[in-house]
Every structure is written in C-alpha cells, then in structure tokens.
XYZ file of C-alpha atoms in Angstrom:
761
model
C -85.591 -39.570 20.261
C -87.953 -41.280 18.247
C -91.369 -41.845 19.185
C -90.607 -45.698 19.048
C -87.361 -45.257 21.431
C -89.608 -42.851 23.643
C -92.045 -45.721 24.056
C -89.371 -47.996 24.714
C -87.684 -45.824 27.201
C -90.986 -45.711 29.196
C -91.517 -49.307 29.181
C -88.353 -49.889 30.796
C -88.748 -47.122 33.531
C -92.003 -48.943 34.036
C -90.030 -52.027 34.390
C -87.648 -51.274 36.915
C -90.179 -49.341 39.053
C -92.357 -52.337 39.197
C -89.118 -54.385 40.257
C -88.726 -52.026 42.890
C -92.170 -52.079 44.665
C -92.269 -55.877 44.103
C -88.691 -56.046 46.191
C -90.274 -54.167 48.824
C -93.280 -56.246 48.882
C -91.302 -59.752 48.769
C -89.207 -58.456 52.104
C -92.387 -57.322 53.791
C -93.935 -60.904 53.094
C -90.802 -62.795 53.746
C -91.229 -60.925 57.356
C -94.689 -61.886 57.314
C -94.067 -65.627 56.325
C -91.311 -65.665 58.984
C -93.891 -65.090 61.634
C -96.259 -67.119 60.403
C -94.405 -69.847 59.567
C -93.109 -69.910 63.267
C -96.588 -69.647 64.785
C -97.814 -72.743 62.538
C -95.350 -74.822 63.772
C -95.912 -73.994 67.396
C -99.747 -74.725 66.874
C -98.984 -77.727 65.242
C -97.343 -79.322 68.398
C -100.241 -77.398 70.917
C -102.939 -78.837 68.716
C -101.536 -82.310 67.540
C -102.120 -81.090 64.028
C -100.488 -81.285 60.522
C -98.624 -78.190 59.521
C -101.141 -77.744 56.750
C -103.955 -78.146 59.412
C -102.605 -75.846 61.974
C -102.037 -72.900 59.131
C -105.510 -73.485 58.251
C -106.482 -72.917 61.770
C -104.401 -69.770 62.399
C -106.124 -68.208 58.973
C -109.792 -69.008 60.179
C -108.931 -68.042 63.713
C -107.806 -64.771 62.299
C -111.120 -64.197 59.947
C -112.986 -65.039 62.708
C -111.663 -62.527 65.675
C -110.880 -59.666 62.890
C -107.338 -59.895 63.448
C -104.673 -59.954 60.853
C -102.497 -63.061 60.431
C -99.558 -61.645 61.581
C -100.728 -60.133 64.632
C -102.311 -63.455 65.548
C -99.272 -64.878 64.651
C -97.400 -62.698 67.023
C -99.966 -63.161 69.785
C -99.379 -67.241 69.379
C -95.377 -66.986 69.338
C -95.287 -64.814 72.315
C -97.935 -67.081 73.949
C -95.400 -70.005 73.657
C -92.061 -68.129 74.133
C -90.048 -68.872 77.042
C -90.801 -67.712 80.388
C -88.891 -64.410 80.622
C -88.192 -63.606 76.670
C -88.984 -59.595 76.805
C -90.215 -60.231 72.908
C -92.947 -61.890 74.536
C -93.807 -59.785 77.588
C -92.319 -56.490 77.365
C -94.480 -55.737 80.756
C -98.156 -54.067 81.672
C -98.470 -50.627 80.041
C -95.483 -51.432 77.836
C -94.517 -48.692 75.655
C -93.432 -50.747 72.752
C -96.743 -53.463 72.662
C -95.906 -57.424 72.590
C -97.369 -57.590 69.189
C -95.146 -54.769 67.676
C -92.200 -55.836 69.288
C -92.624 -59.255 67.583
C -93.631 -58.219 64.332
C -90.269 -56.106 64.380
C -88.671 -58.590 65.089
C -89.641 -61.120 62.967
C -88.621 -58.224 59.715
C -85.594 -57.981 61.354
C -84.892 -61.603 61.813
C -85.325 -61.451 57.894
C -83.049 -59.009 56.656
C -80.148 -59.719 54.177
C -77.267 -57.426 55.992
C -76.768 -56.179 59.408
C -77.197 -52.910 58.604
C -80.834 -53.551 57.032
C -81.543 -55.302 60.280
C -80.440 -52.165 62.346
C -82.692 -49.797 60.528
C -85.579 -52.198 60.777
C -84.892 -52.514 64.418
C -84.576 -48.743 64.510
C -87.608 -47.713 62.570
C -90.082 -50.265 63.712
C -89.237 -50.739 67.429
C -86.575 -48.355 69.166
C -87.789 -45.479 67.278
C -91.452 -45.865 68.993
C -89.096 -45.269 72.338
C -87.900 -42.252 71.174
C -84.497 -43.639 70.222
C -82.840 -41.983 66.930
C -79.961 -44.072 66.346
C -78.759 -48.119 66.788
C -75.011 -49.120 66.418
C -74.200 -52.933 66.014
C -70.840 -53.673 66.536
C -69.317 -57.607 65.944
C -66.553 -59.195 68.020
C -63.623 -58.989 66.210
C -60.007 -60.416 66.464
C -57.490 -59.488 69.123
C -60.487 -58.342 71.369
C -61.756 -55.402 68.523
C -64.871 -54.317 68.009
C -66.031 -54.078 64.163
C -68.932 -51.854 63.151
C -71.568 -54.433 61.526
C -74.541 -51.896 60.842
C -76.260 -48.931 62.137
C -78.984 -46.706 61.694
C -79.600 -43.076 61.948
C -76.165 -42.056 61.979
C -73.961 -40.215 59.441
C -71.467 -42.049 57.212
C -68.646 -40.269 58.581
C -69.428 -40.841 62.019
C -70.071 -44.406 61.089
C -66.458 -44.603 59.673
C -64.610 -42.786 62.570
C -66.332 -45.752 64.838
C -65.705 -48.565 62.599
C -63.228 -49.939 64.160
C -62.950 -49.968 68.360
C -59.596 -51.220 70.040
C -59.536 -53.496 72.983
C -59.142 -50.685 75.560
C -62.503 -49.349 74.570
C -64.158 -46.481 76.014
C -64.969 -46.898 79.977
C -68.983 -47.506 79.659
C -68.378 -49.794 76.464
C -65.791 -51.901 78.357
C -68.225 -52.380 81.589
C -70.988 -53.494 79.193
C -68.478 -56.508 77.423
C -66.612 -57.042 80.821
C -70.093 -57.478 83.312
C -71.585 -58.878 80.396
C -74.793 -56.471 81.311
C -76.505 -53.790 79.664
C -75.193 -50.196 81.145
C -78.353 -47.712 81.311
C -77.102 -43.845 80.686
C -80.411 -42.134 81.083
C -78.029 -38.615 81.478
C -75.397 -39.791 78.391
C -71.974 -40.506 79.248
C -69.861 -38.584 81.754
C -67.472 -37.784 78.946
C -69.552 -36.972 75.636
C -66.648 -38.051 73.373
C -66.508 -41.723 75.083
C -69.501 -42.748 72.832
C -70.449 -42.088 69.357
C -72.877 -39.394 68.696
C -72.964 -38.344 72.604
C -73.794 -34.714 73.010
C -74.045 -33.542 76.541
C -77.036 -35.281 78.383
C -78.086 -37.628 75.349
C -79.230 -40.735 76.780
C -77.513 -43.928 75.460
C -78.098 -47.603 76.253
C -75.163 -50.148 75.706
C -76.114 -53.838 75.608
C -73.934 -56.707 75.096
C -74.703 -59.225 72.482
C -74.435 -62.630 73.315
C -74.659 -66.108 71.420
C -74.058 -69.719 72.396
C -72.984 -68.432 75.816
C -70.543 -66.139 74.708
C -70.481 -62.483 74.297
C -70.446 -61.733 69.841
C -70.946 -58.017 70.101
C -72.288 -54.975 71.510
C -75.369 -52.508 70.942
C -75.539 -48.994 71.362
C -79.018 -47.416 71.124
C -79.245 -43.350 71.566
C -81.476 -40.844 72.321
C -81.516 -37.147 71.153
C -82.329 -36.095 74.795
C -82.014 -37.632 78.655
C -84.251 -40.349 78.943
C -85.636 -41.971 82.191
C -85.238 -45.998 81.481
C -88.229 -47.350 83.802
C -88.619 -51.371 83.567
C -90.938 -50.936 80.772
C -88.899 -49.422 78.529
C -85.933 -51.370 79.578
C -87.582 -54.681 78.947
C -88.353 -53.443 75.298
C -84.675 -52.318 74.600
C -83.691 -55.745 75.531
C -86.203 -57.781 73.554
C -84.850 -55.842 70.447
C -81.319 -56.207 71.178
C -82.148 -59.959 71.797
C -82.948 -60.374 68.040
C -79.981 -58.100 67.263
C -77.732 -60.999 68.667
C -78.700 -63.183 66.278
C -78.397 -61.066 62.735
C -74.787 -60.617 63.695
C -74.382 -63.877 61.075
C -75.637 -61.633 58.249
C -73.041 -59.719 56.029
C -72.182 -56.613 56.714
C -73.829 -53.587 55.291
C -72.922 -53.816 50.900
C -70.178 -51.486 50.277
C -69.414 -50.020 53.663
C -67.161 -47.786 52.255
C -69.998 -46.115 49.947
C -71.428 -43.951 52.721
C -68.205 -42.519 53.642
C -67.537 -41.452 49.921
C -70.949 -39.638 49.708
C -69.872 -37.527 52.879
C -66.672 -36.765 51.331
C -68.201 -35.936 47.711
C -70.766 -33.742 50.079
C -68.083 -31.632 51.276
C -66.505 -30.560 48.262
C -67.334 -27.470 46.718
C -67.510 -28.271 42.754
C -69.812 -31.045 40.961
C -68.985 -34.601 41.625
C -70.910 -37.772 41.176
C -70.083 -41.435 42.477
C -70.396 -44.092 39.723
C -71.189 -48.096 40.317
C -70.572 -50.538 37.913
C -71.718 -54.050 38.463
C -68.949 -56.160 37.710
C -66.599 -55.815 34.820
C -68.552 -55.500 31.585
C -71.808 -53.934 33.309
C -73.032 -50.281 32.603
C -72.200 -47.692 35.128
C -75.106 -45.773 36.722
C -75.156 -42.592 39.033
C -74.905 -43.881 42.681
C -75.014 -40.230 43.945
C -74.137 -36.690 42.943
C -73.191 -33.681 45.531
C -75.156 -30.300 46.003
C -72.675 -28.825 43.020
C -73.322 -31.580 40.575
C -77.339 -31.668 41.177
C -77.156 -27.932 40.178
C -75.290 -28.498 37.188
C -77.155 -31.149 35.973
C -80.438 -29.373 36.324
C -81.806 -30.872 39.162
C -82.013 -34.020 41.272
C -80.963 -37.683 39.608
C -83.941 -39.471 38.053
C -85.301 -42.153 40.329
C -86.221 -44.388 37.316
C -82.925 -44.283 35.291
C -79.295 -43.279 36.319
C -77.858 -44.903 33.815
C -74.485 -42.530 32.434
C -76.629 -42.125 28.967
C -79.518 -40.585 30.981
C -77.472 -38.276 33.631
C -74.932 -37.558 31.090
C -76.548 -37.525 27.351
C -73.801 -36.186 25.537
C -70.668 -37.147 27.539
C -71.558 -40.747 29.003
C -69.445 -42.597 25.970
C -66.455 -40.643 27.011
C -67.012 -41.103 30.651
C -67.443 -44.574 30.159
C -64.157 -45.006 28.467
C -62.423 -43.045 31.664
C -64.071 -44.973 33.988
C -63.042 -48.192 32.569
C -59.581 -47.311 32.182
C -59.655 -45.626 35.492
C -60.948 -49.315 37.178
C -58.244 -51.058 35.108
C -55.026 -49.319 35.200
C -56.130 -48.047 39.499
C -55.210 -44.512 38.498
C -56.844 -41.322 37.943
C -57.742 -40.503 34.221
C -58.419 -36.724 32.913
C -59.976 -34.883 30.230
C -59.544 -31.482 29.820
C -63.303 -30.757 28.637
C -66.345 -33.274 27.693
C -69.218 -32.550 25.522
C -72.243 -30.755 26.942
C -74.454 -32.165 29.150
C -78.543 -31.249 29.525
C -77.574 -27.891 31.836
C -80.248 -26.662 34.585
C -82.646 -25.467 31.590
C -83.170 -24.197 28.090
C -83.183 -20.711 28.994
C -79.673 -21.527 30.848
C -78.245 -23.110 28.263
C -75.671 -26.317 27.939
C -73.208 -26.510 30.995
C -69.576 -28.040 29.930
C -67.906 -30.222 31.742
C -64.297 -28.958 32.341
C -60.985 -30.335 33.899
C -62.855 -33.737 34.097
C -60.906 -36.401 36.374
C -62.351 -39.793 36.865
C -60.950 -41.537 40.283
C -61.228 -45.258 40.840
C -62.641 -45.873 44.616
C -63.008 -49.859 44.263
C -63.693 -53.000 42.079
C -67.178 -51.220 41.537
C -67.337 -47.774 42.185
C -65.448 -44.635 40.724
C -65.700 -40.856 41.052
C -66.225 -38.396 38.741
C -65.420 -34.752 39.413
C -65.567 -31.676 37.198
C -66.035 -27.796 36.605
C -68.387 -26.437 35.162
C -69.170 -22.425 33.780
C -72.717 -22.288 33.919
C -72.723 -20.921 37.281
C -71.013 -17.376 36.647
C -70.351 -17.106 40.249
C -68.582 -20.395 39.919
C -67.015 -19.210 36.837
C -65.578 -16.069 38.691
C -64.080 -17.990 41.835
C -62.327 -20.434 39.147
C -60.916 -17.695 37.219
C -59.869 -16.283 40.385
C -58.444 -19.518 41.812
C -56.406 -19.869 38.263
C -54.592 -16.777 39.417
C -53.942 -17.465 42.729
C -52.623 -20.961 42.074
C -50.395 -21.102 38.963
C -47.085 -18.985 38.589
C -44.487 -18.692 35.849
C -40.943 -18.941 36.289
C -37.978 -18.613 33.690
C -34.490 -19.938 34.143
C -31.099 -19.427 32.237
C -28.687 -22.245 32.022
C -26.188 -19.887 30.331
C -25.378 -17.282 33.414
C -28.489 -15.172 33.322
C -31.367 -15.402 36.037
C -34.296 -16.909 37.328
C -38.022 -14.634 37.186
C -40.554 -15.643 39.193
C -44.289 -14.212 38.935
C -45.614 -12.861 41.988
C -47.451 -16.101 42.455
C -44.687 -18.653 42.122
C -43.645 -16.848 45.675
C -47.271 -17.794 46.789
C -47.059 -21.140 45.802
C -43.565 -21.622 47.873
C -44.659 -19.674 50.677
C -41.684 -17.580 49.832
C -41.450 -13.456 50.416
C -41.017 -11.248 47.480
C -37.959 -10.232 49.177
C -36.016 -13.401 48.841
C -34.285 -14.628 45.540
C -36.415 -16.667 43.053
C -35.033 -20.623 43.179
C -33.983 -21.804 39.804
C -35.252 -25.148 38.567
C -31.776 -27.030 39.070
C -31.641 -25.878 42.901
C -35.597 -26.526 43.773
C -34.277 -30.034 45.576
C -33.955 -28.251 48.433
C -37.867 -26.905 48.609
C -39.259 -30.297 48.153
C -39.588 -33.691 49.749
C -36.515 -36.157 49.912
C -38.717 -38.491 47.946
C -39.792 -36.618 45.051
C -35.891 -35.923 44.133
C -35.990 -38.494 41.685
C -39.076 -37.120 39.963
C -37.195 -33.758 39.441
C -34.179 -35.281 38.486
C -36.107 -37.065 35.603
C -37.672 -33.624 34.443
C -34.443 -32.044 34.335
C -32.747 -34.808 32.248
C -35.919 -34.330 29.636
C -35.146 -30.768 29.435
C -31.559 -30.367 29.105
C -30.350 -33.939 27.437
C -33.388 -34.300 25.194
C -34.718 -31.052 24.829
C -38.045 -31.751 24.971
C -40.922 -30.428 27.291
C -41.896 -32.468 30.451
C -44.020 -31.924 33.465
C -44.291 -33.666 36.834
C -45.905 -33.120 40.558
C -43.782 -32.216 43.281
C -44.203 -32.039 47.239
C -43.308 -28.443 47.971
C -41.947 -27.902 51.702
C -43.044 -24.761 53.031
C -40.976 -22.813 55.466
C -43.625 -23.541 58.306
C -43.264 -27.250 57.263
C -46.623 -27.968 55.857
C -46.594 -29.574 52.144
C -48.183 -28.504 48.542
C -48.442 -30.275 45.910
C -47.112 -28.529 42.972
C -47.553 -29.458 39.336
C -44.322 -28.358 37.456
C -44.940 -28.069 33.576
C -41.599 -26.913 31.744
C -40.255 -26.336 28.066
C -36.872 -25.834 27.065
C -35.339 -22.696 25.525
C -33.148 -23.677 22.837
C -30.345 -21.820 21.183
C -29.915 -24.291 17.706
C -29.277 -27.505 19.242
C -28.460 -26.248 22.615
C -30.641 -25.729 25.684
C -30.009 -22.524 27.118
C -32.970 -22.127 30.033
C -36.234 -23.249 30.477
C -39.728 -21.539 30.960
C -42.705 -22.871 32.587
C -45.531 -22.807 35.163
C -45.698 -23.853 38.437
C -49.731 -24.871 39.810
C -50.935 -25.600 43.035
C -52.823 -28.703 43.094
C -52.881 -29.560 46.627
C -56.681 -29.252 46.705
C -57.216 -31.776 43.620
C -54.901 -33.963 45.430
C -56.151 -33.606 49.093
C -59.542 -34.829 47.092
C -57.931 -37.709 45.235
C -56.070 -38.787 48.816
C -58.987 -38.714 50.802
C -61.106 -40.977 48.295
C -58.130 -43.252 48.225
C -57.775 -43.776 51.759
C -62.146 -44.445 51.798
C -60.936 -47.358 49.065
C -58.232 -48.425 51.074
C -61.008 -48.696 53.979
C -63.376 -50.393 51.815
C -60.837 -53.007 50.463
C -59.695 -53.794 54.196
C -63.568 -54.206 54.931
C -64.153 -56.803 52.015
C -61.134 -58.503 52.675
C -62.241 -59.016 56.245
C -65.702 -59.989 55.065
C -63.849 -62.038 52.254
C -61.860 -64.104 54.988
C -64.948 -64.554 56.898
C -66.975 -65.900 53.911
C -64.076 -68.257 52.904
C -63.809 -69.793 56.512
C -67.291 -70.689 56.096
C -67.375 -71.858 52.926
C -64.465 -74.164 53.235
C -65.909 -75.509 56.685
C -68.975 -75.944 54.993
C -67.304 -78.072 52.175
C -65.331 -79.868 54.474
C -68.190 -81.073 57.120
C -70.702 -81.728 53.606
C -68.836 -82.442 50.861
C -71.072 -82.001 47.462
C -70.713 -85.741 45.751
C -69.301 -88.378 48.827
C -68.734 -91.846 47.719
C -71.303 -94.730 47.498
C -71.507 -96.077 50.739
C -71.710 -99.884 51.647
C -73.252 -100.242 55.366
C -74.248 -103.732 57.256
C -77.205 -105.254 56.657
C -77.438 -104.606 52.777
C -78.025 -100.743 53.285
C -76.478 -98.871 50.517
C -76.153 -95.053 50.892
C -75.569 -92.064 48.573
C -75.955 -88.136 49.260
C -75.700 -85.051 47.270
C -74.922 -81.517 48.884
C -76.072 -78.766 46.311
C -74.846 -75.259 47.261
C -76.874 -72.122 47.381
C -77.017 -70.408 43.559
C -74.988 -67.359 45.164
C -71.891 -68.585 46.814
C -72.197 -66.059 49.538
C -75.332 -67.492 50.668
C -73.068 -69.989 52.544
C -76.242 -72.140 53.945
C -76.634 -74.232 57.145
C -77.785 -77.808 55.343
C -76.269 -80.988 56.822
C -76.288 -84.611 56.279
C -74.762 -87.989 58.187
C -74.857 -91.152 57.788
C -72.917 -93.273 60.696
C -72.515 -96.737 61.508
C -72.950 -97.459 65.375
C -71.096 -99.906 67.585
C -74.852 -101.252 68.208
C -75.212 -102.274 64.540
C -77.658 -100.129 63.805
C -77.322 -96.872 61.158
C -77.940 -93.388 61.925
C -79.351 -91.509 59.343
C -79.791 -87.520 59.502
C -80.370 -84.511 57.841
C -81.203 -81.226 59.016
C -81.126 -77.354 58.100
C -80.056 -74.102 60.529
C -81.779 -70.726 59.676
C -79.593 -68.389 58.002
C -76.507 -68.014 56.181
C -73.031 -67.245 57.002
C -70.230 -68.529 59.141
C -72.713 -68.756 62.141
C -74.919 -70.916 60.390
C -72.028 -72.889 59.548
C -70.448 -73.174 62.751
C -73.854 -73.727 64.542
C -74.411 -76.719 61.718
C -71.210 -77.907 62.796
C -71.912 -78.000 66.433
C -74.989 -79.847 66.061
C -73.815 -82.282 63.627
C -71.231 -83.302 65.897
C -73.418 -83.241 68.945
C -75.894 -85.627 67.382
C -72.968 -88.224 66.534
C -71.520 -87.707 70.056
C -75.121 -88.632 71.047
C -75.983 -91.488 69.153
C -73.116 -93.638 70.489
C -75.408 -93.624 73.730
C -77.829 -96.129 72.152
C -81.031 -93.688 73.063
C -83.855 -93.749 70.262
C -84.314 -90.762 67.688
C -87.076 -89.352 69.909
C -84.484 -88.523 72.935
C -81.838 -87.737 70.276
C -84.105 -84.946 69.205
C -84.856 -83.673 72.399
C -81.253 -83.403 73.154
C -80.217 -81.416 70.352
C -83.578 -78.902 71.060
C -81.660 -78.402 74.802
C -78.150 -77.956 72.590
C -79.610 -75.417 69.983
C -81.428 -73.449 72.836
C -78.360 -73.012 74.927
C -75.638 -72.741 71.994
C -77.283 -71.551 69.012
C -77.898 -67.873 69.972
C -81.590 -67.554 69.073
C -81.260 -70.003 65.827
C -83.596 -72.486 64.901
C -83.511 -75.569 62.625
C -85.154 -78.458 61.184
C -83.942 -81.495 61.101
C -85.031 -85.614 60.412
C -82.992 -88.149 62.353
C -83.510 -92.148 61.913
C -82.124 -95.328 63.220
C -81.874 -98.177 61.038
C -81.976 -101.445 62.264
C -80.495 -104.432 59.998
C -81.527 -106.955 62.529
C -85.165 -106.441 61.925
C -85.097 -104.275 59.045
C -86.564 -101.431 60.668
C -86.157 -97.864 60.450
C -87.141 -95.684 63.473
C -87.360 -92.033 62.688
C -88.065 -88.590 64.548
C -88.817 -85.321 62.443
C -88.157 -81.659 64.171
C -90.638 -79.683 61.599
C -88.822 -81.290 59.072
C -90.143 -82.061 55.555
C -91.545 -85.926 54.703
C -89.491 -88.465 53.769
C -89.860 -89.889 50.791
C -90.275 -93.649 50.402
C -89.872 -94.946 46.552
C -91.340 -99.005 46.597
C -92.501 -101.172 43.779
C -92.103 -97.877 41.186
C -94.601 -96.121 43.493
C -93.597 -92.753 45.528
C -94.981 -91.956 48.807
C -94.943 -89.273 51.469
C -94.136 -90.570 54.665
C -96.402 -88.377 57.311
C -93.860 -87.369 59.964
C -94.575 -86.381 63.601
C -96.286 -82.758 64.249
C -93.415 -81.673 66.392
C -91.776 -78.270 66.666
C -88.264 -77.445 65.044
C -85.268 -77.091 67.295
C -84.413 -74.269 69.213
C -87.961 -73.080 69.592
C -88.892 -73.943 72.938
C -87.670 -75.955 75.743
C -88.266 -79.161 77.040
C -89.796 -80.169 74.020
C -90.845 -83.932 73.348
C -90.272 -85.462 70.279
C -92.566 -88.675 68.950
C -90.941 -91.508 66.764
C -92.346 -93.252 63.614
C -91.336 -96.740 62.787
C -91.068 -98.046 59.148
C -90.134 -101.758 57.977
C -87.872 -101.265 54.684
C -88.025 -104.302 52.315
C -85.820 -105.451 49.953
C -85.560 -102.660 46.747
C -87.136 -99.738 48.967
C -85.190 -96.448 48.606
C -86.158 -93.567 51.310
C -85.084 -89.975 50.416
C -84.343 -87.438 53.187
C -83.587 -83.978 51.640
C -83.623 -79.937 52.285
C -86.362 -77.675 51.556
C -84.008 -76.502 48.562
C -84.941 -79.291 46.689
C -88.549 -78.405 46.465
C -89.246 -74.748 47.690
C -90.476 -72.386 45.563
C -91.252 -68.536 45.948
C -94.429 -68.073 44.315
C -95.836 -71.553 44.550
C -96.895 -73.484 47.497
C -95.042 -76.552 49.392
C -97.350 -78.853 48.524
C -96.914 -78.191 44.637
C -92.754 -78.837 45.219
C -93.613 -81.842 47.121
C -95.940 -83.083 43.858
C -93.268 -82.674 41.708
C -90.602 -84.591 43.940
C -92.874 -87.534 44.069
C -93.875 -87.427 40.252
C -90.041 -87.053 39.419
C -89.014 -90.235 41.942
C -91.639 -92.404 40.142
C -90.502 -91.508 36.686
C -87.082 -92.668 37.796
C -88.028 -95.490 39.722
C -86.756 -97.727 37.144
C -83.380 -96.589 37.421
C -81.055 -99.552 39.229
C -77.829 -97.201 39.955
C -78.666 -95.182 43.062
C -76.464 -92.198 42.293
C -77.664 -91.778 38.728
C -81.351 -92.014 40.531
C -80.228 -89.115 42.955
C -78.632 -86.891 40.126
C -81.822 -87.185 38.075
C -83.839 -85.945 40.909
C -81.334 -83.012 41.563
C -81.725 -82.371 37.788
C -85.668 -82.575 37.440
C -86.518 -81.367 40.804
C -85.536 -77.762 41.353
C -86.565 -74.940 43.645
C -86.042 -71.598 42.898
C -85.230 -69.670 46.410
C -81.379 -69.753 45.753
C -81.258 -71.745 48.949
C -78.642 -75.036 49.621
C -79.741 -78.497 49.154
C -78.982 -81.878 50.933
C -80.129 -85.470 49.836
C -79.500 -88.757 51.194
C -81.253 -91.491 49.596
C -80.954 -95.042 51.444
C -81.596 -98.350 49.783
C -82.225 -101.565 50.873
C -80.408 -103.746 48.450
C -82.102 -106.871 46.978
C -80.507 -110.420 47.244
C -78.048 -110.696 44.394
C -78.185 -107.216 43.178
C -74.808 -105.728 42.032
C -72.710 -102.383 43.703
C -75.309 -99.580 44.163
C -78.417 -101.253 43.169
C-alpha cells in the first residue's frame, strides 16, 4: 500500500468513525428535543406565552437553578401530566425517580424501531429495577401475537417465541383476557410457560392498550425472585405505557439476522455473515463466529468491515460468488481461494478451503469455509474425510460390486451384508430421489460420461443422510462395462444449509408481513391524502388547492392530513394537521382525527370548540399519540376567517405582495392534557389575499432553527407573489422551500378571488 493509499484509508476510517459518533449524538439530541419541546408547549399554555418565549423561560430557569434543561423539562411534563399517569408520579421514594422515568420514556418515544425502543426501556428504566429482559409482542391476525422487539434475550430464544398462537400459555392469556398486569414474583408455576423463565425467576406480563383496545403484550423478566411492591409496580406500569406507544414503529431491521448469527456461532468451522445493501452495494462482513475470528487473526475491525479489508486477497472471488448466490438463490462453491491475512506473520497465511457461499435474503449471505492454518482442525478434517468418504466399484457384465469399509458406514450397513450395486440403490434412497438416480445412471450408461448427484439415503433405523455420489464409467472401447466412484456423507453441510434456508424463509415471512402492513398504510394515506388533488372552486369566490409531498423514505409513512369541506351553513372548513410518528398506527390515527373533525364540523360550532373535542378524541383513541393542527372556518357572508391552532405552525397571509406570519394562539397540541381550551383568532380576507396552511416538513431543518425555516418561507412567498395561478404558486413554494428532515409535507393554499379574475387566479 502506498503512502497516499494509506492516508486515504485512514481518512475514510476517520470519516466512518465520525459518522458513528454523530449518529449516536443525533439520537440523544432527538430524545432531549422531544422532551423539551413537549415541556415548552405545556409552559406556553400555562404562562400564556409564545413557544419561543416559553423555550427561553425554560432555558433561563434551568440555568438559574443549576438543573439540566432535560431534567427541568421532565419536571414540567410530570407536573402537567394527567392525574394517575405513573410516568409523572411513580410514588414516594420510588426506585425509579420521576425524572429518570420521564427521560427514559422520551428516549424510547424517539426510537426508530420497536427493538431499539425495547433496548432503551430496558437499559434506561427496567434495568434499574433489576430486570434483565424485555419482550414486546404486537397483536396480529387471527389472535396471534408476533414479536415486534426485544432486549436482553438471545436471538435463538427470540426466534422460538417469535409467534404465539391464540391459545397462548396461561399467564399470557390471563393478561390479555382480563386486560390487567399479571405479577409473578416467584415466576410461573410452569417454567416453560414463558420465555426465559427458570424456576423462581420473576416475570411481569402487561397488556399494551391503545385507543381503548389491547394492541400487544409486554413481558419483563428478572433473573431471580422479586417482590413487586406498589412503587415498583407503578414504575413498571409507567414504562409499559410508553411501550404501548412505540408499537407503530417498524419491527427491528432484518429480524432474521440475529438468528443467523446464532446458527453461525453454533458451527465448528469458520463462517461469516455478509450484508450487501441494495443490488449494487459492496458486501461487508456483519458477523464472524469464533472459528472465523481465529482464522482471520483476530476480531473484525470496527471501522472497516469491507471484504477488501477482511479478505484482502480473496475479496474479488468472494464478491463474485456472493453475487451469483443472491441472483440464483443457490449455494456457490469454490475448492480453494487465495490466502487471507492469517493469524500473524509467525503462523503464515491461511488458505480458504471448501468455500461455500449461501444466499440468506435480499441483502444477506453466509460464507462457510475450512482452513489448514490450525493443525488441530486440519487433523480433524482429514479424519472426517476418511470417515465420510467411501469408494465403490460396480460391474455391468456379471462381475461383483465392491465397497470400501467407509461406504458401509455411510449407508448404516453391516460388513456382513452384501454391497448394493448402484443400479439397485433405489431401495436404499428416498422415493423422491429416484429421478436423480435415474439421470445419473443414464449419463453413465448411455452417454459414457461422469456424473454426480446428492441422494437422501434412508438408513435401517429410519434416519436420513445426504450422500453425494460421484461416479465415472469404465469403458471397453465404446461399451460401458461398469463404474467406479465415491460416496460422501454431506449431511453436516446440508444441515447447515437447511438451517440457514429455514432462517431465510422465516426472515422472508417476517419481511412480507411488514411489507403488507406498510403497503396498507401507504394505500390508506394516498386514498385519504392525494398528492395533487384538483383545484376547488368554493362558495363566496374562494379558490383552494392543496399538495401532499410524501416522506423522502417511503417506509416513513407519516400522519399528515389536510381537509377542505363546504358545510351546509355555507361556511368552508379548512384544516391541516400532523400526528407524531410514522407507520400504520399514525395513518389510522390521522384518518380517525380527520373523520372526527369532519363530523364535528357539521354541529356548526366554532374552531375553538372543534379543537377541544378533537383533543378529547385524541386522548381517548390515540394510544398516547399527540398531534398538531390548525382548524379554520371561512364565512363567505362577511369574508371572515375564524381559526384555532393546537401547537401548529403560524398561517402565512400573502397580501399585496407582502407575506406575513399570523401569530397563532399559544395553545397546547392535541392529546397532551385533558379538558384543554383553544382560543380563536379572526382574520378578514380581502379579494386577492392568499392564505397558506402547512406542516413542519415544509420548513424544518435538522441543524437550523425553526425561525430560519419560516423566514425562508416568507421570502419565497414574496418572490412568488406575482404568480397569478394558485397552483403554480404552491408548486413554486414546494420547489423553493424544502426541509431536510425527510418528513412528509402538507400544504393548503386558499385565495379569495378578485372580481373578474379567471379560474385559479
């Protein structure tokens, strides 16, 4: 490697390490921000301030009291939380202080997957109570439970309890049917009734409820008996309340990978797990078992796990084999690959022998090999070959059949029994393999060519072995007089391949269910919130257009919605909202709120009352979710717009070429506290005015303040003020103003047409 190459590699490593650190810091910052934002909104309501003023007040108070902003935010949220919320008041002298409980909840609520949330709830909460494991199941079709995430358990155990049928073990069934926690301080009566339960190990089962229905089940485990006093029960219940809100997150990525890792770790020869992102990405080594670590000379590097780094001289051939395995969905083989680094210069390089590359999913593959670098392993391999390979010779012209001693052992036969000719082997193999044997015999006898196949030999005790048959014809001129060959017991490698194939099938089933859930959410969202609906001409000269821009990543199906609805009174409802989170639960929550708002609007009540009712709907059906929204009613009779805001971004009024942000009421978001009241603002619209309602995906950026994003929106609106067509104006804004949080975006533009103006102007 040249000095320039070494410098470049060092820079790449430093960049990767920096990205890993940045990712961890961003996750921690997201949890802090989530908690501080919630506290800021509550303070704004309590103090009658704007959110900016409330944020400044929180920061100044934290500085004056010597308390961290997140601890103070936890105190604020706990003080305002609903009575009886165990996250706010875990009880006097609680083993888990309220601040710690609230911060753990905030961190879990910002997790990207159920598995990540489970780890956070265990590490930052339950572990302080002595727990060592947490399982979160989601209610699935036909009464089944499907494991959505877990922490503190092995992948093998997780795979064993991945799916639980409707007739669940008694403790689980009791929790689900009665809807109340089941506290097993001395463990279940039957230790096998629950995962990981040993005699006397404490367990807690908590039904997870959202929108008044049971949506899942949580199981927390302890390594020994536990006395669940009132304080501990409140703390556990509080954390499980958070667990019920994270089931809308995706399942842990690649749920089959941990199981594959356990399978590889159980092997007695080197094996590594490869991951290839997309169809053209470079494979990286995700895991190496102990034998592979020894063969490679030490643990995998933490900064660079590319095949080029791990297998510097064999990476090109491994990449080729991995690509062929994924495309063909069949194992690929190589007898010997170029040497790799080895355990050290004193031991010399270690060749890769009998290399097999097995596909294990769209992005996963397994590499198995042997090495002669370890003398002990080499001896075991040599002995194994002697024990699992036997020779045979058959005659087709009246001579005898001869087997070596090992051939008898392969077929489970005694040396006193006569050897079985290849032509008569059909009675010793699985019935379904008769065709493969016929094809091998036809190749030998009719074509006079060598052939090989793998047959399932049925032993006298009923067990089955996979036997590779390799045969060459014996010729007398052009006449085939017999054949010679070998039988090889390949059962061990076949079992490995079958285990990995079964794991892959399990992974595919999990991914298919996740895909169905995602597609359902996506179709539901697109049906309710079309991306480019038609321009609407409404009573009183009102022209409305709207746009919906999905999240940058399709899997992040969000909870944005908008609505424009003429009412029997002649007024027009205009609304925009955003439910926190992504996934099917966010989309169904969005549909519930949008439909509830539509129905309530027909009562004729004002936006303030509609918001109060929506808040109660969110509290009772949202399963802990929150939402921001703005609701407006336009009256053509007097040209007045009456509107209310629940923690939403300010409306933008474009009038006479100038853009102005309308100061919203400082009211709390939906679903935060019960019995909230919402103020109303009145804005008189003039002919030519354009009003813009939007969600945060339009203006929010990760490393910039919200004020900067709003400033960019104002500047863009003024630059486009002369555009006469309303749809062109909105499309222009979407092109000029773009957030970078990958969140979805909704925009509704309302224009009061000037007399004599054309359609859309």
